[in-house]
mmCIF file of C-alpha atoms in Angstrom:
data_model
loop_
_atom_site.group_PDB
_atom_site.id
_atom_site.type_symbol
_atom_site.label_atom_id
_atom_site.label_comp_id
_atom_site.label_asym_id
_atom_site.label_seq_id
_atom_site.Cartn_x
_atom_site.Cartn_y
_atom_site.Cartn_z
ATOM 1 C CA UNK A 165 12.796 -6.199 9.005
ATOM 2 C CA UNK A 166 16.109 -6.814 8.603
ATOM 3 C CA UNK A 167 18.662 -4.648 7.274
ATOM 4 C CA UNK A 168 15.442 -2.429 6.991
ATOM 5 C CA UNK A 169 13.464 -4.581 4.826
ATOM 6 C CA UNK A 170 14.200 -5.999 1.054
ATOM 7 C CA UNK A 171 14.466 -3.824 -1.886
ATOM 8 C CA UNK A 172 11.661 -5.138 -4.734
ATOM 9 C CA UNK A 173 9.680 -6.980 -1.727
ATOM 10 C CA UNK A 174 8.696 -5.049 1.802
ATOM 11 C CA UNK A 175 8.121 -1.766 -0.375
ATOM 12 C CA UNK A 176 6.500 -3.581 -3.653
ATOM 13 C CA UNK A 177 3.347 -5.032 -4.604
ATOM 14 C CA UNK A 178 3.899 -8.497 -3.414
ATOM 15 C CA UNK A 179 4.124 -7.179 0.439
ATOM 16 C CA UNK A 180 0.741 -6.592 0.295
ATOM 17 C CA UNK A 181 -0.080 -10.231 0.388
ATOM 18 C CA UNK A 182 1.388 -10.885 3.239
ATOM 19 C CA UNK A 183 0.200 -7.703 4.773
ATOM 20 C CA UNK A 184 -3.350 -7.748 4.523
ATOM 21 C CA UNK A 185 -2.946 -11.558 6.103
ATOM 22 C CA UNK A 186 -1.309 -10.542 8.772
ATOM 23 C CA UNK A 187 -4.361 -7.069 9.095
ATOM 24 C CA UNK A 188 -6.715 -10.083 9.285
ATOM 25 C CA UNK A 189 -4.984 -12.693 11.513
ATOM 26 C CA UNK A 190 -4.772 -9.953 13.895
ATOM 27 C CA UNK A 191 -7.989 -9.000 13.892
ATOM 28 C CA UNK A 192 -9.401 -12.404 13.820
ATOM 29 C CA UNK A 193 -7.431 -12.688 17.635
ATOM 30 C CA UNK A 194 -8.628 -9.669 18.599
ATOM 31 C CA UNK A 195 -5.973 -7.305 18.509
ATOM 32 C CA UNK A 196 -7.408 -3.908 18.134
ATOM 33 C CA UNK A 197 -3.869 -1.796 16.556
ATOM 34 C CA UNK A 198 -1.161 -3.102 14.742
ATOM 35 C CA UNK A 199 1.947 -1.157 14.490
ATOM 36 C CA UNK A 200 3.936 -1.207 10.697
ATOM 37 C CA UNK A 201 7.547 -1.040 11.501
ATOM 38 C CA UNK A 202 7.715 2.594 10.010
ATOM 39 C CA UNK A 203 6.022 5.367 7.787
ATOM 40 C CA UNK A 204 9.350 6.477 5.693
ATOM 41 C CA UNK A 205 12.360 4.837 5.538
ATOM 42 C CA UNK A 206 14.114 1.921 4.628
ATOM 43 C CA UNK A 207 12.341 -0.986 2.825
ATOM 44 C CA UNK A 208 9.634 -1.627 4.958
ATOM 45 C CA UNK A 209 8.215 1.936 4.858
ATOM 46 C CA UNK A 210 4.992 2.818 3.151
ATOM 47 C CA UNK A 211 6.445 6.129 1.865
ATOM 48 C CA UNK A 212 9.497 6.078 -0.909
ATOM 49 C CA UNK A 213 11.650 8.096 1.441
ATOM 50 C CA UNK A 214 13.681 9.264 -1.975
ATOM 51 C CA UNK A 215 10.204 10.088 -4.411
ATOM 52 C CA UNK A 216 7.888 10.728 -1.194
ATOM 53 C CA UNK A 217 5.820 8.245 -3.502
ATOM 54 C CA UNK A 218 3.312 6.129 -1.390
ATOM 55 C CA UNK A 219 4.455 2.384 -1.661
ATOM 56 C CA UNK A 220 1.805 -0.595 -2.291
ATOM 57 C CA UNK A 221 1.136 -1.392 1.446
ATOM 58 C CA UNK A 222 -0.094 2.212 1.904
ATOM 59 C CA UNK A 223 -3.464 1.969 -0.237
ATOM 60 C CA UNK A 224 -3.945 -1.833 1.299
ATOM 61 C CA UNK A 225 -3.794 0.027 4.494
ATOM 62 C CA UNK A 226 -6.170 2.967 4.084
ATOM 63 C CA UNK A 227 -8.599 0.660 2.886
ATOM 64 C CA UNK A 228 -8.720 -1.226 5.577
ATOM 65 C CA UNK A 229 -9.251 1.251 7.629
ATOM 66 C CA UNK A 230 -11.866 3.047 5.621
ATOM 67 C CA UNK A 231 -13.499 -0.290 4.496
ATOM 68 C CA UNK A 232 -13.194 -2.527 7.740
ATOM 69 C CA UNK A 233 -15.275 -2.223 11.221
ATOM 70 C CA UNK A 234 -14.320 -3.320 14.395
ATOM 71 C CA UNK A 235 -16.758 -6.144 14.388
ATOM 72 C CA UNK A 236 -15.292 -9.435 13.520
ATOM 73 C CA UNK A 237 -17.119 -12.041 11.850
ATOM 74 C CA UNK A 238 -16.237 -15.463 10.734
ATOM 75 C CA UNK A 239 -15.278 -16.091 7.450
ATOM 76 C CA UNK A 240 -13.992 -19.705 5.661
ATOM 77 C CA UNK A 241 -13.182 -20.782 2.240
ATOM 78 C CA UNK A 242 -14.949 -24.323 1.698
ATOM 79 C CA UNK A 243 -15.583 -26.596 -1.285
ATOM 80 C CA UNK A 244 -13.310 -25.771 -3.638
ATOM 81 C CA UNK A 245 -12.521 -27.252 -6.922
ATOM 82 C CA UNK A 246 -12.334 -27.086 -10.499
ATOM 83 C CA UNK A 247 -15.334 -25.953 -13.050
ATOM 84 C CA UNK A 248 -16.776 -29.302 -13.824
ATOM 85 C CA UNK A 249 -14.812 -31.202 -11.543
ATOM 86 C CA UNK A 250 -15.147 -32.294 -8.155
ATOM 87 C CA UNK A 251 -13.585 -31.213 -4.744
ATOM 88 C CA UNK A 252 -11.846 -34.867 -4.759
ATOM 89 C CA UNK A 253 -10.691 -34.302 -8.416
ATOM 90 C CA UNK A 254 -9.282 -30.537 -7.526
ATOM 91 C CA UNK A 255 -5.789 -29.900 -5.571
ATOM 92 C CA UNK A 256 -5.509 -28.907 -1.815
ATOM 93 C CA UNK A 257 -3.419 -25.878 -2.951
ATOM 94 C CA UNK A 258 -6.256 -24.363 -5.090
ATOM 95 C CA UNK A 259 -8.091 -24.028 -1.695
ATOM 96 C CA UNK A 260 -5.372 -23.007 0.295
ATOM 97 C CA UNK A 261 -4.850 -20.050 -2.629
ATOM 98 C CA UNK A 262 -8.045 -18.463 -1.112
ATOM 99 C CA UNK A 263 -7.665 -16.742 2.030
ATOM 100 C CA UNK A 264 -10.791 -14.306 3.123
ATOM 101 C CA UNK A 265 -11.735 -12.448 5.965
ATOM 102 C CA UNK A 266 -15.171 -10.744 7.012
ATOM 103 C CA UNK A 267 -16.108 -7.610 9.340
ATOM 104 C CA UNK A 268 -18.816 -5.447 9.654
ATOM 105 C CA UNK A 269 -18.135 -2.456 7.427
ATOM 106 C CA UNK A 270 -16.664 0.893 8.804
ATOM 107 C CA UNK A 271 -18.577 3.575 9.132
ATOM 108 C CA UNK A 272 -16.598 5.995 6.951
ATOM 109 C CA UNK A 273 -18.050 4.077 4.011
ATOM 110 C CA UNK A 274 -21.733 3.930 5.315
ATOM 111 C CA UNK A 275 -21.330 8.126 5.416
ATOM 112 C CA UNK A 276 -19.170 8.623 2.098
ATOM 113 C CA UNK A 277 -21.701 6.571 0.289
ATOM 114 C CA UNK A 278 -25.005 7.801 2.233
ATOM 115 C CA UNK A 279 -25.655 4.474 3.137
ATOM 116 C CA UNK A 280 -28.515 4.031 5.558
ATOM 117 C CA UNK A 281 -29.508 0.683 5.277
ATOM 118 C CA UNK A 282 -27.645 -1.165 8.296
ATOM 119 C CA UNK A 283 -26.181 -4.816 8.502
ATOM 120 C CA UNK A 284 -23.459 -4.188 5.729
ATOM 121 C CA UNK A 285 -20.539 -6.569 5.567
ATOM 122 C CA UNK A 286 -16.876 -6.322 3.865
ATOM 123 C CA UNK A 287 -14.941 -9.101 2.856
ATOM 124 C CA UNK A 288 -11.320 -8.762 2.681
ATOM 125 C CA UNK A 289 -9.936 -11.386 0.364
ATOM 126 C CA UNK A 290 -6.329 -12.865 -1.105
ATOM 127 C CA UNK A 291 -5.874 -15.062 -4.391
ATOM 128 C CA UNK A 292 -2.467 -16.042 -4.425
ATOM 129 C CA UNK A 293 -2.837 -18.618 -7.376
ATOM 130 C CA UNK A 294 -0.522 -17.723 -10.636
ATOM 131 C CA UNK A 295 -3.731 -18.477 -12.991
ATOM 132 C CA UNK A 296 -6.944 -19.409 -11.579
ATOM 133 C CA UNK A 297 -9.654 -17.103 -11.595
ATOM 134 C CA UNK A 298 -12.230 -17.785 -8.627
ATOM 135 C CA UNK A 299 -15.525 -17.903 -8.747
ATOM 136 C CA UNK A 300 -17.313 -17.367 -5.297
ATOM 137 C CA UNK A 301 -20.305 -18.630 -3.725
ATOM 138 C CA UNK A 302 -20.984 -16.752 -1.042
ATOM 139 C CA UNK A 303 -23.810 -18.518 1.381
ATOM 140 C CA UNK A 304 -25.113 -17.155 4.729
ATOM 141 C CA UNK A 305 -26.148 -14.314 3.533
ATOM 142 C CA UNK A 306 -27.495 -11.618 0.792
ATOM 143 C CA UNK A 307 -25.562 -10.258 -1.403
ATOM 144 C CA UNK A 308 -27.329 -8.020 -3.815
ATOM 145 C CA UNK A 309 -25.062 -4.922 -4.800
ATOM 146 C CA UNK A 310 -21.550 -4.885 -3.863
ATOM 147 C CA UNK A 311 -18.547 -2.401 -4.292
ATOM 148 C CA UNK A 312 -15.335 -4.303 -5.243
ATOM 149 C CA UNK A 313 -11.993 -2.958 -4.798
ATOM 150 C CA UNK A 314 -9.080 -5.209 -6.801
ATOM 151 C CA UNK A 315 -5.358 -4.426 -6.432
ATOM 152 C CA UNK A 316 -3.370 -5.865 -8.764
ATOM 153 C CA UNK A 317 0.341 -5.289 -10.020
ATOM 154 C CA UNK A 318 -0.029 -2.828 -12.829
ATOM 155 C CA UNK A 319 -0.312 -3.771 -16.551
ATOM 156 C CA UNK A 320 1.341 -1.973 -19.075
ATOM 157 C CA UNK A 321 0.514 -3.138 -23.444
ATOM 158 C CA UNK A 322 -1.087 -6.484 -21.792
ATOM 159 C CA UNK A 323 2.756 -7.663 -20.468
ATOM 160 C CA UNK A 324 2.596 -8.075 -16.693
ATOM 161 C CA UNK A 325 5.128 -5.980 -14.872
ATOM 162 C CA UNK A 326 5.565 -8.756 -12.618
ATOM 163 C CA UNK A 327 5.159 -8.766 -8.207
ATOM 164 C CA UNK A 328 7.813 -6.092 -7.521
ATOM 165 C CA UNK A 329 6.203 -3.512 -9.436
ATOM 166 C CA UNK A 330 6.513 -0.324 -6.901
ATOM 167 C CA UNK A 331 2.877 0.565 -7.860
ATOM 168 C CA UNK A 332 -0.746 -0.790 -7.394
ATOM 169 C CA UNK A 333 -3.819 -0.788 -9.965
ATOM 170 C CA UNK A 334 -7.078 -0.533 -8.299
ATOM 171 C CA UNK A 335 -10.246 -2.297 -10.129
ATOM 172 C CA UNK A 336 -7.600 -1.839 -13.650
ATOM 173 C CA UNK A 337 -6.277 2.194 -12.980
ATOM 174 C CA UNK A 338 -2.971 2.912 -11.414
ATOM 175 C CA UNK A 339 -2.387 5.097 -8.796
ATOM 176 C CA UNK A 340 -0.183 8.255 -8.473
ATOM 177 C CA UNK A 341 -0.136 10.692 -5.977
ATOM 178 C CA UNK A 342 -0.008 13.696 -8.082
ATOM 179 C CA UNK A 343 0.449 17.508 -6.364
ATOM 180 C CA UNK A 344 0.830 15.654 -3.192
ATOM 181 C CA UNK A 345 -2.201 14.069 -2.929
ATOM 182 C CA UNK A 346 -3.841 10.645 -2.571
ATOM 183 C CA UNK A 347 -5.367 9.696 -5.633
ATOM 184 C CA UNK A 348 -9.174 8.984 -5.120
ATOM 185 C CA UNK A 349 -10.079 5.112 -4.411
ATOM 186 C CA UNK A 350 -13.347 4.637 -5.508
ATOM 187 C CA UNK A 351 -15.166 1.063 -6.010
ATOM 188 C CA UNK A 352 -16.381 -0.427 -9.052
ATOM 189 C CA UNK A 353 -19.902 -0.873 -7.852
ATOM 190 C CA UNK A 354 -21.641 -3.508 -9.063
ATOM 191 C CA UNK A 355 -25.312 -3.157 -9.414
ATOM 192 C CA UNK A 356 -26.250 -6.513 -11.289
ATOM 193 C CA UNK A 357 -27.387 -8.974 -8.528
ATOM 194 C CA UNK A 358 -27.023 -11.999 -10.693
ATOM 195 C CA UNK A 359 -23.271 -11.208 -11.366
ATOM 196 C CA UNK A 360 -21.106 -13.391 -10.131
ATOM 197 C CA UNK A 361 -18.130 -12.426 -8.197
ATOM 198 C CA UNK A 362 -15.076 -13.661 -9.423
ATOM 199 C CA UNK A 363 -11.109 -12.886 -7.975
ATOM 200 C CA UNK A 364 -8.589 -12.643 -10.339
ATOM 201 C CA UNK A 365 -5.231 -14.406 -9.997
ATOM 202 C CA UNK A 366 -2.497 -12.761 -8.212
ATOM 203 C CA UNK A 367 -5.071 -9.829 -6.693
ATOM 204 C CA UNK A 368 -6.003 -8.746 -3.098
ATOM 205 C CA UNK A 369 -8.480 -6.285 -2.093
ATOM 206 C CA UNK A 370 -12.034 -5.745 -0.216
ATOM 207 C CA UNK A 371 -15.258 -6.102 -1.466
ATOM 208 C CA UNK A 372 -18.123 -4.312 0.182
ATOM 209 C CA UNK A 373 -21.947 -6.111 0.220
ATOM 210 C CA UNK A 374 -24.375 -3.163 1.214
ATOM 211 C CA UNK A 375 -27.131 -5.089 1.472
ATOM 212 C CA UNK A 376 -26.307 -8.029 3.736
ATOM 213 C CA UNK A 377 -28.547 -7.668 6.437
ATOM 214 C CA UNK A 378 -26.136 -9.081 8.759
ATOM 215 C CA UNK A 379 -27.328 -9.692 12.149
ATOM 216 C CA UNK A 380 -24.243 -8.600 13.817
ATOM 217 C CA UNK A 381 -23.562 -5.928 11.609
ATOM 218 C CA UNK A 382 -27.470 -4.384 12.031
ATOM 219 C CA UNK A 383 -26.061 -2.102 15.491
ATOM 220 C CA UNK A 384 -24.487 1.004 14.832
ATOM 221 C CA UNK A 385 -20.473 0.611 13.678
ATOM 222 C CA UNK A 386 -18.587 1.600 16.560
ATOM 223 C CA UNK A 387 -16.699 4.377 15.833
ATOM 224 C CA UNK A 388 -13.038 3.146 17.538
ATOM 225 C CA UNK A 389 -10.199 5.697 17.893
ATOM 226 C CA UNK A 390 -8.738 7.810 14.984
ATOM 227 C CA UNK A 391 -12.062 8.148 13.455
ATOM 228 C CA UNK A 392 -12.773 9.587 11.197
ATOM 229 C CA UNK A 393 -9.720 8.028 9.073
ATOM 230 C CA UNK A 394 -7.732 9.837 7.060
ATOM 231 C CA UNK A 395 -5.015 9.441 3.905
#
């Protein structure tokens, strides 16, 4: 935060990797608020204090907060390695690209989505490698449909705009706030159960697995302060 943040970094896409960590790290120890620096101003702020443009960090925060209960589950990134190659064969980094973490979903998505099946999990989940696509496995539970939600730096004629880019693309779409108002953030809802689930390079987001059936997650979400939340 010093010098109120870095131009390009603390108000740019690449923040967000470090920011949804640090959402989950704090969750994972039980923390139940964490404080960002400031709303507008400087670097660090999730609002462009000169466009009153919402900053990368902003969307990775609201769907955290719309996506992720307060019930923490455990979550680990195991067996990795290479199509047609071994865990022995693959590098440690390509393991260590893959960071996840796993709650019981909020209720604000239950309701928007008229969900009334319970045991629902979401999986919060970072792929910091430059080129490796991941396949996942997921095992302890049942998947069947899911609703993925990808950020990714935006794309413009297929040339990457690179990590600093000042806006986000969710599941492909960028987002504006046009008239003053948060753009809609809906999922990309996948309804084939035999699709795999695969993270692009470079991408952070949630994924939501309606049908889970998690044990933990079967008792109603507890609602927490500042429910409902809003934009």
């Amino acid at each position: 935060a010093f010098n109120s943040g870095r131009n390009l970094y603390t108000n740019s896409f690449i923040s967000g990797f470090w920011f949804l960590d640090q959402l989950g790290m704090m969750a994972l120890q039980s923390h139940q608020s964490y404080c960002r620096q400031t709303l507008m101003g400087g670097y660090y702020g999730m609002i462009n204090i000169t466009t009153m443009h919402v900053n990368p960090d902003y969307y990775t925060a609201l769907l955290w907060n719309r996506l992720m209960g307060r019930k923490v589950l455990s979550a680990e990134v195991f067996e990795t390695h290479y199509k047609n190659k071994t865990e022995a064969q693959t590098p440690q980094y390509v393991e260590d690209s893959i960071r996840v973490y796993a709650h019981c979903t909020h209720r604000w998505f239950l309701e928007k989505h008229a969900i009334s099946k319970r045991g629902s999990i979401t999986l919060a989940f970072i792929n910091l490698s430059t080129h490796v696509y991941h396949t996942i496995n997921m095992t302890g539970l049942n998947l069947g449909i899911r609703a993925e939600y990808v950020l990714q730096s935006p794309r413009r004629k297929d040339q990457h705009l690179g990590l600093h880019s000042y806006h986000v693309q969710l599941n492909g779409k960028t987002l504006r706030v046009l008239d003053h108002q948060i753009p809609v953030l809906p999922p990309n809802w996948i309804f084939d159960r035999s699709k795999k689930l695969v993270l692009p390079p470079l991408s952070y987001g949630y994924i939501v697995f309606p049908e889970a059936k998690n044990p933990v997650c079967v008792t109603p979400p507890i609602p927490g302060p500042g429910y409902p939340p809003s934009a």
